Short mmCIF file of C-alpha atoms in Angstrom, two decimals:
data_model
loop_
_atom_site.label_atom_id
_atom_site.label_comp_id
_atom_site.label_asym_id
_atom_site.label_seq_id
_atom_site.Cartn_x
_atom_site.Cartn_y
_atom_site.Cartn_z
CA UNK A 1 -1.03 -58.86 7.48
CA UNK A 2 1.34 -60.97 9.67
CA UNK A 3 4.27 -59.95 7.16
CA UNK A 4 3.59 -56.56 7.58
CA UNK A 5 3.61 -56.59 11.28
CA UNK A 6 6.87 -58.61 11.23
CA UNK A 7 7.99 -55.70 9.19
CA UNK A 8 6.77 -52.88 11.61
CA UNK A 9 8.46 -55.04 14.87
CA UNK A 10 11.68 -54.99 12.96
CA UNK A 11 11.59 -51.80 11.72
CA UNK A 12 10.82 -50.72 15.51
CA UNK A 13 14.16 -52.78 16.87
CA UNK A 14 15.80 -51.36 14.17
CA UNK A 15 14.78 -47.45 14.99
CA UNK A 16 15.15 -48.53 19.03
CA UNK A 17 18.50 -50.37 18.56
CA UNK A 18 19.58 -46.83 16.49
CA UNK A 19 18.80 -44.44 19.22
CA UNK A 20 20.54 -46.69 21.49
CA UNK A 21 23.72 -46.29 19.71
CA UNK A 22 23.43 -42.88 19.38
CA UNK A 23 22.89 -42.61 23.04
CA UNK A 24 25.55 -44.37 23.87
CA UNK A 25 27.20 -42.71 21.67
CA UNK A 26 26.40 -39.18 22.78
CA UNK A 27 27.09 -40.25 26.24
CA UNK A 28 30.56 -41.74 25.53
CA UNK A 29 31.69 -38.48 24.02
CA UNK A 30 30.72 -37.08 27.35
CA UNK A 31 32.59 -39.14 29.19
CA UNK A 32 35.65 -38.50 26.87
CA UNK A 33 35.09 -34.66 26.94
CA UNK A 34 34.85 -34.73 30.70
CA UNK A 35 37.46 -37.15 31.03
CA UNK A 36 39.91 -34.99 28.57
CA UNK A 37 39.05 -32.05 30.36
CA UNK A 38 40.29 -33.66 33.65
CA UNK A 39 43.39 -34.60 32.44
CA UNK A 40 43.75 -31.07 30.70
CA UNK A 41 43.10 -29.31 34.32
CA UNK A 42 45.53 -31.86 35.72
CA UNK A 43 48.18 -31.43 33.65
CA UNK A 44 47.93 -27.32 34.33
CA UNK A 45 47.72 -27.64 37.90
CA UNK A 46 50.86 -29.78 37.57
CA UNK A 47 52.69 -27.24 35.13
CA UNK A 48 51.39 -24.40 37.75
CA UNK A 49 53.56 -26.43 40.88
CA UNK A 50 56.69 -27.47 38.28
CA UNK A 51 56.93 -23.93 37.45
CA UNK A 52 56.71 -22.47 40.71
CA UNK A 53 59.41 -24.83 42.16
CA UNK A 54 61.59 -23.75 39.36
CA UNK A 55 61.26 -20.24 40.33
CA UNK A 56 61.73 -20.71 44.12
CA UNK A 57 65.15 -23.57 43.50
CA UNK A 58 67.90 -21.11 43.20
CA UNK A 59 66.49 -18.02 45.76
CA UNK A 60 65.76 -20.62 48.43
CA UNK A 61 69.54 -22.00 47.65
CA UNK A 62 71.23 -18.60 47.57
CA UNK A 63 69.17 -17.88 50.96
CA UNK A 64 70.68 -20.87 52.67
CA UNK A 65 73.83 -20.04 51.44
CA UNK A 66 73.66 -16.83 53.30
CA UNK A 67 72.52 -18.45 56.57
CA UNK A 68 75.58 -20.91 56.50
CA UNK A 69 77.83 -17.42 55.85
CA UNK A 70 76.71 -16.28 59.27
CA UNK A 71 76.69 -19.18 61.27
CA UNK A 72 72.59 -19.86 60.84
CA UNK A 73 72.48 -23.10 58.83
CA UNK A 74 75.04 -25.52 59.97
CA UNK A 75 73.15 -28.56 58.16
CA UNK A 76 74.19 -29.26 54.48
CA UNK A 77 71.10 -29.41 51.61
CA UNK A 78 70.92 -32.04 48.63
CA UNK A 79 69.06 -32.00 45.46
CA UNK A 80 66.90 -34.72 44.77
CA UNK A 81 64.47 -35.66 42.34
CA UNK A 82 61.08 -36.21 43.71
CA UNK A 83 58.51 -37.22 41.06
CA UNK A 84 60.11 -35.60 38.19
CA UNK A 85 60.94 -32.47 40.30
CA UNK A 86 63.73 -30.81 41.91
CA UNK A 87 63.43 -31.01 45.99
CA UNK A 88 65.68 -31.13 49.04
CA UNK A 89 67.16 -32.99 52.00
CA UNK A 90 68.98 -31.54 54.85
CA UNK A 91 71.56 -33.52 56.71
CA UNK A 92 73.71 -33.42 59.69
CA UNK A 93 77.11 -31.68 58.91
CA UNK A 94 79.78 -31.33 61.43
CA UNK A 95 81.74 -28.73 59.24
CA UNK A 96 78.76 -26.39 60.56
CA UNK A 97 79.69 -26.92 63.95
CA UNK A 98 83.12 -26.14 63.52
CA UNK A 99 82.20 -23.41 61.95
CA UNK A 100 80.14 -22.00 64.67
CA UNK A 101 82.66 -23.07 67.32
CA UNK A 102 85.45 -20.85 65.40
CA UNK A 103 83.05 -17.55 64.68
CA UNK A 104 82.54 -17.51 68.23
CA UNK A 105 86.14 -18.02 69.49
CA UNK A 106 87.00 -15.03 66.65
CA UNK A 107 83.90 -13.04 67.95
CA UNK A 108 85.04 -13.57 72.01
CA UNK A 109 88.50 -12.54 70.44
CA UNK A 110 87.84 -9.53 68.74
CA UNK A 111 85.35 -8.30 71.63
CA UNK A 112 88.27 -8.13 74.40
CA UNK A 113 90.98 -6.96 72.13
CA UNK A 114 89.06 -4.24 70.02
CA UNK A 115 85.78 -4.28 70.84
CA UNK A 116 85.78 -2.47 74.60
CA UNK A 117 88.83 -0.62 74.44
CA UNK A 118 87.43 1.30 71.80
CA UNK A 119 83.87 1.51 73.48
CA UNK A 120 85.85 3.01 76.84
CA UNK A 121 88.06 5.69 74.43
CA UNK A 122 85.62 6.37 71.59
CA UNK A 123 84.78 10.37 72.10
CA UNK A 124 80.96 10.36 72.18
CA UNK A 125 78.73 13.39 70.80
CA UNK A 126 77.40 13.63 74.39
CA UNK A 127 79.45 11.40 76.82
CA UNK A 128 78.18 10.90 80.04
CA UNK A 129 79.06 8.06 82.76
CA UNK A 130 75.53 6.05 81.45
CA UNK A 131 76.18 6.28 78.36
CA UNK A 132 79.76 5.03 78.43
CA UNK A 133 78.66 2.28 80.90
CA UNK A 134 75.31 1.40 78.41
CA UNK A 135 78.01 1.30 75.84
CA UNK A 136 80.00 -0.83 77.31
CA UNK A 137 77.41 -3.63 78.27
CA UNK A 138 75.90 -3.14 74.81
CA UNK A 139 78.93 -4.59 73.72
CA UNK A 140 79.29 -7.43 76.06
CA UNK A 141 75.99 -7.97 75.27
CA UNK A 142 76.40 -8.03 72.12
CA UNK A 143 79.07 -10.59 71.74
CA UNK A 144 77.58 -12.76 74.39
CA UNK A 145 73.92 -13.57 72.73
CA UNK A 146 75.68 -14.15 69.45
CA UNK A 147 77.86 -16.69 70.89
CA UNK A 148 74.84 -18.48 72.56
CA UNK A 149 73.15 -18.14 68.66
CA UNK A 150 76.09 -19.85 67.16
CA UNK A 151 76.66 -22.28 69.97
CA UNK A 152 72.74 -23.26 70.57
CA UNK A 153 72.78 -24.31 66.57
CA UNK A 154 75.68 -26.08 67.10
CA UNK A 155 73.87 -27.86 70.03
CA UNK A 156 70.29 -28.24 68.23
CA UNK A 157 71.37 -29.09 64.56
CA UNK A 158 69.40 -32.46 64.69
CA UNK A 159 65.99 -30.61 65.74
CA UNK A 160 66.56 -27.81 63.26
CA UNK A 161 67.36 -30.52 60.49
CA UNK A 162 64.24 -32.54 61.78
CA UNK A 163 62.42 -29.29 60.95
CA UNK A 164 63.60 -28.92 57.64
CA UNK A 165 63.03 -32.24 56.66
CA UNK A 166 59.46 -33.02 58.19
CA UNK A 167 58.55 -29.21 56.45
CA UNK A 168 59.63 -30.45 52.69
CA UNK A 169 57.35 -33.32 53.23
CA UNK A 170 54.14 -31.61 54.19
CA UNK A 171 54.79 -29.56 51.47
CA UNK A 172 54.59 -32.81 49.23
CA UNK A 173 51.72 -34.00 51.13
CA UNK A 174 50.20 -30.31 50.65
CA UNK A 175 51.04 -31.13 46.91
CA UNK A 176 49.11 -34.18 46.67
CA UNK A 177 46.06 -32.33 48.05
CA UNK A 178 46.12 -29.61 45.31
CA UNK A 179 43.22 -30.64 43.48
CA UNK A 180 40.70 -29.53 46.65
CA UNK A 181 41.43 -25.60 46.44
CA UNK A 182 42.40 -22.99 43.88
CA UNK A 183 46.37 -22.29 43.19
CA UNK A 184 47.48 -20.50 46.25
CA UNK A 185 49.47 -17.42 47.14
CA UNK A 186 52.80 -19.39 47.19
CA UNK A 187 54.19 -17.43 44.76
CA UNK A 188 52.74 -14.11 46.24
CA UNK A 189 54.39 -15.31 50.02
CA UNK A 190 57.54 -15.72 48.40
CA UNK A 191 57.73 -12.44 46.94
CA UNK A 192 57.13 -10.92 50.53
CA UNK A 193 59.48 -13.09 52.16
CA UNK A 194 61.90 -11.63 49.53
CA UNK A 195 60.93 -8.15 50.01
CA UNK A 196 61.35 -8.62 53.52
CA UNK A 197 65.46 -9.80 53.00
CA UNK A 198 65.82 -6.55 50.29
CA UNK A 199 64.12 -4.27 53.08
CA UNK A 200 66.31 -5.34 56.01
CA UNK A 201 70.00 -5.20 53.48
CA UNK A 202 68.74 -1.59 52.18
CA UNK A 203 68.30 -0.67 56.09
CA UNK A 204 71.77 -2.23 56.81
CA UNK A 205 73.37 0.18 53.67
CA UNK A 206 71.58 3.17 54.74
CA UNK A 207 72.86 3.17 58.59
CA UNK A 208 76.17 2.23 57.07
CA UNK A 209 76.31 4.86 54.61
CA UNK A 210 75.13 7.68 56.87
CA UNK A 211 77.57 6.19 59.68
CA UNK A 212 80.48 6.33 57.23
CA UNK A 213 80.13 9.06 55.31
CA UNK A 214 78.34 11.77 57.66
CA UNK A 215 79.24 10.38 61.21
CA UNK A 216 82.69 9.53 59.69
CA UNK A 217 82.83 6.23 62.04
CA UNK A 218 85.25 3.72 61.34
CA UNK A 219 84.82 0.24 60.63
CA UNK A 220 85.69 -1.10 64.01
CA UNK A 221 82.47 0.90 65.88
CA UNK A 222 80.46 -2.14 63.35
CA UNK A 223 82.36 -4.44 64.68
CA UNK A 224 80.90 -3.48 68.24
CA UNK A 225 77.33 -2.50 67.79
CA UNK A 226 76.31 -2.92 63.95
CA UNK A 227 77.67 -6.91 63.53
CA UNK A 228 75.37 -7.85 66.85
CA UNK A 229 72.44 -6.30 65.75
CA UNK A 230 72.48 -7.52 62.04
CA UNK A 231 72.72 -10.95 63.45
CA UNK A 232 70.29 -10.91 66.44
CA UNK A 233 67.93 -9.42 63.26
CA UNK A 234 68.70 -11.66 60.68
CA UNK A 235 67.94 -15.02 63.44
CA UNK A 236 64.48 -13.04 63.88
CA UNK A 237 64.07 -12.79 59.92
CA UNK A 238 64.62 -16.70 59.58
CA UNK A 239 62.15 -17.76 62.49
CA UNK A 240 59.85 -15.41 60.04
CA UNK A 241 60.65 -17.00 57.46
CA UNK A 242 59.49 -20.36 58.60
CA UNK A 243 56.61 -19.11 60.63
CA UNK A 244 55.54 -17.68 57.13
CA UNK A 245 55.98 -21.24 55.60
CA UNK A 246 54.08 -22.70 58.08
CA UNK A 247 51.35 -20.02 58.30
CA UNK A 248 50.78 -20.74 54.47
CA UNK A 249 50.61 -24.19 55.14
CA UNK A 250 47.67 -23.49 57.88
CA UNK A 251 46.05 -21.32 55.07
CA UNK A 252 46.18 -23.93 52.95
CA UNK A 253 44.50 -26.78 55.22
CA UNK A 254 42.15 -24.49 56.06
CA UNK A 255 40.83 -23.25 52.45
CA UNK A 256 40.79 -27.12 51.62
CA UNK A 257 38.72 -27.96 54.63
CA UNK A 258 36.07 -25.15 53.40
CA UNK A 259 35.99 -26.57 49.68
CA UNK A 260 35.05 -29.97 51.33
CA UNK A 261 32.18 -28.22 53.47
CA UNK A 262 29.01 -27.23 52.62
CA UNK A 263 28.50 -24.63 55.32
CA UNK A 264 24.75 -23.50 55.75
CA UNK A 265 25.48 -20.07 56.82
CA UNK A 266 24.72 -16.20 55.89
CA UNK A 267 28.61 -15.26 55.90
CA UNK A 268 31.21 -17.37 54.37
CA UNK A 269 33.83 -17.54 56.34
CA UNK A 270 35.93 -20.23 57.42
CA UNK A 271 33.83 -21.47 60.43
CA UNK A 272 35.28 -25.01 62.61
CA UNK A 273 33.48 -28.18 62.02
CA UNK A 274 32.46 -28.18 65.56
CA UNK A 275 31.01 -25.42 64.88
CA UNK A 276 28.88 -26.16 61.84
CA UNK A 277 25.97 -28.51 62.14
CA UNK A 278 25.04 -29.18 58.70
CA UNK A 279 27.96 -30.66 56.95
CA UNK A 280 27.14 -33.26 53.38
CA UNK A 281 29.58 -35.47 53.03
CA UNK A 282 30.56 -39.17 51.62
CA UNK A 283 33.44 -41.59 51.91
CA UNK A 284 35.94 -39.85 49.94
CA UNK A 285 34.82 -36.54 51.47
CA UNK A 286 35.89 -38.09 54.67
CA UNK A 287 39.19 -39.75 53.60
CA UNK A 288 40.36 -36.21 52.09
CA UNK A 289 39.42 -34.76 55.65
CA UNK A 290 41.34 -37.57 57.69
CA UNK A 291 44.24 -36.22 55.25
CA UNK A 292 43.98 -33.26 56.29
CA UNK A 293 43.75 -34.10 59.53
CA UNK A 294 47.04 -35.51 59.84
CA UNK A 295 48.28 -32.35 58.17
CA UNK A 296 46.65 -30.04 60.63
CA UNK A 297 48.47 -32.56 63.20
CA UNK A 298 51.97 -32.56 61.69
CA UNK A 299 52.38 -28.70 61.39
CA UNK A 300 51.31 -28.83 65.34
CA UNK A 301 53.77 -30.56 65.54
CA UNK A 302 56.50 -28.89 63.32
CA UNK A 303 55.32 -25.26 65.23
CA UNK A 304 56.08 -27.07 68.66
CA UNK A 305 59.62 -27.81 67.70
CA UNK A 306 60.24 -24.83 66.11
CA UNK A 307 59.11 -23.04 69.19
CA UNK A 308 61.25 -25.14 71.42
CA UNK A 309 64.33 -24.52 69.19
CA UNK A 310 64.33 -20.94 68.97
CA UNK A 311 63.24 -19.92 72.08
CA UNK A 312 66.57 -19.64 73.78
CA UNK A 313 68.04 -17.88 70.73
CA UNK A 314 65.04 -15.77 70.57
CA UNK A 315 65.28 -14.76 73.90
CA UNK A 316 68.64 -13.42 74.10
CA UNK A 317 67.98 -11.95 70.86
CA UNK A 318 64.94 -9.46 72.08
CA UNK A 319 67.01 -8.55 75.73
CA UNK A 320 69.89 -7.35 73.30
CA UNK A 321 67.19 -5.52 70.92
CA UNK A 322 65.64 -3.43 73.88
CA UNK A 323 69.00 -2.85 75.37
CA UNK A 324 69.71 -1.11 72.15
CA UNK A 325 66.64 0.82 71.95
CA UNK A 326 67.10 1.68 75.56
CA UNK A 327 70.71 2.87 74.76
CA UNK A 328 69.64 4.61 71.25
CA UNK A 329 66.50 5.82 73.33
CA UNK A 330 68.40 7.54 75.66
CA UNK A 331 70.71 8.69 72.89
CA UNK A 332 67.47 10.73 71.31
CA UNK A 333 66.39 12.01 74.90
CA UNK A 334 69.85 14.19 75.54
CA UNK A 335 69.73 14.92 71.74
CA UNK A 336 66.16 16.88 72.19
CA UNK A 337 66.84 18.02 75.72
CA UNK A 338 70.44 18.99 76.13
CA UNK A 339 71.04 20.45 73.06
CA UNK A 340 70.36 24.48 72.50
CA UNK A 341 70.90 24.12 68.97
CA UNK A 342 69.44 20.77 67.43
CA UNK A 343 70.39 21.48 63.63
CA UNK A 344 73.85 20.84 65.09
CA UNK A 345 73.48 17.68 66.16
CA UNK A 346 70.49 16.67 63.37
CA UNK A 347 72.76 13.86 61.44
CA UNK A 348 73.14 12.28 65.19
CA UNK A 349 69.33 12.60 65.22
CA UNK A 350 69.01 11.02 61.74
CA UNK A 351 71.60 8.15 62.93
CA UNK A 352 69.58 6.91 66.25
CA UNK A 353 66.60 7.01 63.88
CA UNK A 354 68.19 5.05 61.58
CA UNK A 355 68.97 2.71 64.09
CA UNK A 356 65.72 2.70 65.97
CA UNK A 357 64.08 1.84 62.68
CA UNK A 358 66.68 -0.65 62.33
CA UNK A 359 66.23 -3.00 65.43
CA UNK A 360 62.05 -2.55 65.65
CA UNK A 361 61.73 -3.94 62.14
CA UNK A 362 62.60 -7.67 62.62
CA UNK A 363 60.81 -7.42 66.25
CA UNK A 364 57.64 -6.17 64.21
CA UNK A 365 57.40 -8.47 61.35
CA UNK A 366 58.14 -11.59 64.30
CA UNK A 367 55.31 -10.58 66.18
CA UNK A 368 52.73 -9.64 62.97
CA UNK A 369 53.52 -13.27 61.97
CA UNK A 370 52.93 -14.99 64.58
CA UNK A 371 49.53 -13.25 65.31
CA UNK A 372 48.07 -14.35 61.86
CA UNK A 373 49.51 -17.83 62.78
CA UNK A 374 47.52 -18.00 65.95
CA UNK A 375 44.83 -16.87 63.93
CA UNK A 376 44.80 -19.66 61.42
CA UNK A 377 45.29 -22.47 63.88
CA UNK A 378 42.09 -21.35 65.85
#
């Protein structure tokens, strides 16, 4: 009897000591399957960033190439590897101020020696004393703000530098927090920040070509009206540009900030934490949102010196813009009023449209902007 007891009790640990293994066993694959699948989702959200900085190296390089080309970027850019990927650092460059310094002698130049003598003989379609005297100042104008563009860059290249520099590392820091929130619309910003460029060149062609060709202007009335506004628009499009970055940036804090919430209310939207008063979180939940935290407080930050740097430009910028409307305006008035027969006079029509068109868009896509980035931030 006492044998076969001992041999039930062993057979017991044996059975017990069995399903133990297995067990373990099953529990270990677990581990390894979620384990494997972490490193799998890793290793995708990794190939997802690597591939989109590919895509965006040699646009965002041929874009600053074009900014230094018209006096916008006087800093100079290096490639650098940053964790087995391409980024950049912008430095101070005093070839950029020269640069600026001698596009605004040339441009000062060309305005006294060209510029107003033609403005004061050019034979208008409807000349009046205004319009020869709106003319006039338009050109003046003109010349004057894009000076104060070229020369304020010149001045501020360490703030815009600053910029550049403190934006390429939240977007690292931005990187680093991937993992809280679903792949993001980066790619899907940058093709409307490119759209945007293609739209404001094929607006640039089509008042040149109907200029040109049906107006049969010369390329000295550019010189005096279309070279001003192209670069009064083109310092709008850039402070887009980077108010675009930045809203994204916003976006993305934001959407991480929600994934790390559990908000207990009917309608999902992104509510404040202030605002929510049943919130489940542990330590790392509150690390993650200290990180973000000093995120949120670094693009305050970045928006304040942006702000500060191109307000001056900015501002001289929009008084030109609305002199120009005011002058095309006017233009469109005496075409509908003083006119008997207005097929006559329609390509005129077609031109101030053209150019109406032309100096609302950047003013437009400025001001949409910077409402959805006041929008974020609250």
């Amino acid at each position: 009897m006492e044998e076969d007891s001992h041999c039930k009790m062993s057979s017991i640990k044996n059975s017990t000591f069995t399903n133990v293994n297995k067990s373990s066993n099953f529990f270990g694959n677990i581990n390894k399957k979620h384990s494997y699948a972490g490193k799998n989702n890793e290793q995708k959200v990794n190939k997802i960033k690597s591939n989109l900085h590919q895509d965006l190296f040699w646009p965002f390089s041929i874009l600053i190439m074009f900014f230094k080309l018209i006096g916008l970027v006087t800093f100079v850019h290096r490639n650098v590897m940053y964790k087995k990927r391409i980024s950049y650092t912008f430095q101070y460059s005093k070839f950029g101020i020269v640069y600026n310094v001698v596009l605004s002698s040339l441009m000062i130049a060309l305005n006294y020696i060209i510029s107003i003598p033609f403005r004061l003989n050019w034979h208008y379609m409807i000349q009046t004393n205004l319009t020869v005297g709106i003319a006039v100042l338009q050109t003046v104008l003109g010349t004057l703000v894009m000076c104060v563009i070229l020369i304020s860059y010149c001045i501020n290249q360490k703030s815009l530098v600053r910029i550049a520099n403190r934006l390429i590392t939240i977007e690292h820091e931005i990187d680093r927090l991937y993992h809280l929130y679903h792949p993001l619309r980066r790619q899907r910003i940058f093709c409307i920040m490119i759209i945007v460029c293609i739209l404001k060149i094929c607006l640039l062609i089509l008042l040149l070509f109907v200029e040109f060709l049906v107006l049969h202007l010369n390329p000295v009335s550019w010189l005096t009206d279309v070279l001003p506004a192209f670069h009064v628009g083109w310092i709008l499009i850039q402070y887009f540009l980077l108010v675009t970055v930045i809203q994204a940036d916003f976006a993305d804090v934001n959407r991480a900030i929600q994934s790390l919430t559990r908000i207990n209310a009917p309608d999902l939207r992104l509510q404040s934490l202030y605002q929510t008063r049943r919130i489940i979180m542990n330590n790392s939940i509150v690390y993650q949102l200290l990180q973000l935290r000093d995120v949120h407080c670094h693009l305050c930050e970045i928006s304040e010196d942006m702000s500060s740097f191109y307000s001056l430009p900015v501002l001289f910028g929009i008084v030109f813009l609305f002199l120009s409307l005011i002058y095309n305006g006017y233009y469109f008035l005496l075409f509908l009023l003083m006119t008997d027969d207005i097929l006559n006079y329609s390509y005129g029509i077609l031109d101030v449209i053209l150019w109406i068109i032309f100096l609302i868009y950047p003013i437009s896509l400025l001001t949409n902007r910077i409402t959805r980035i006041l929008i974020e931030v609250e």
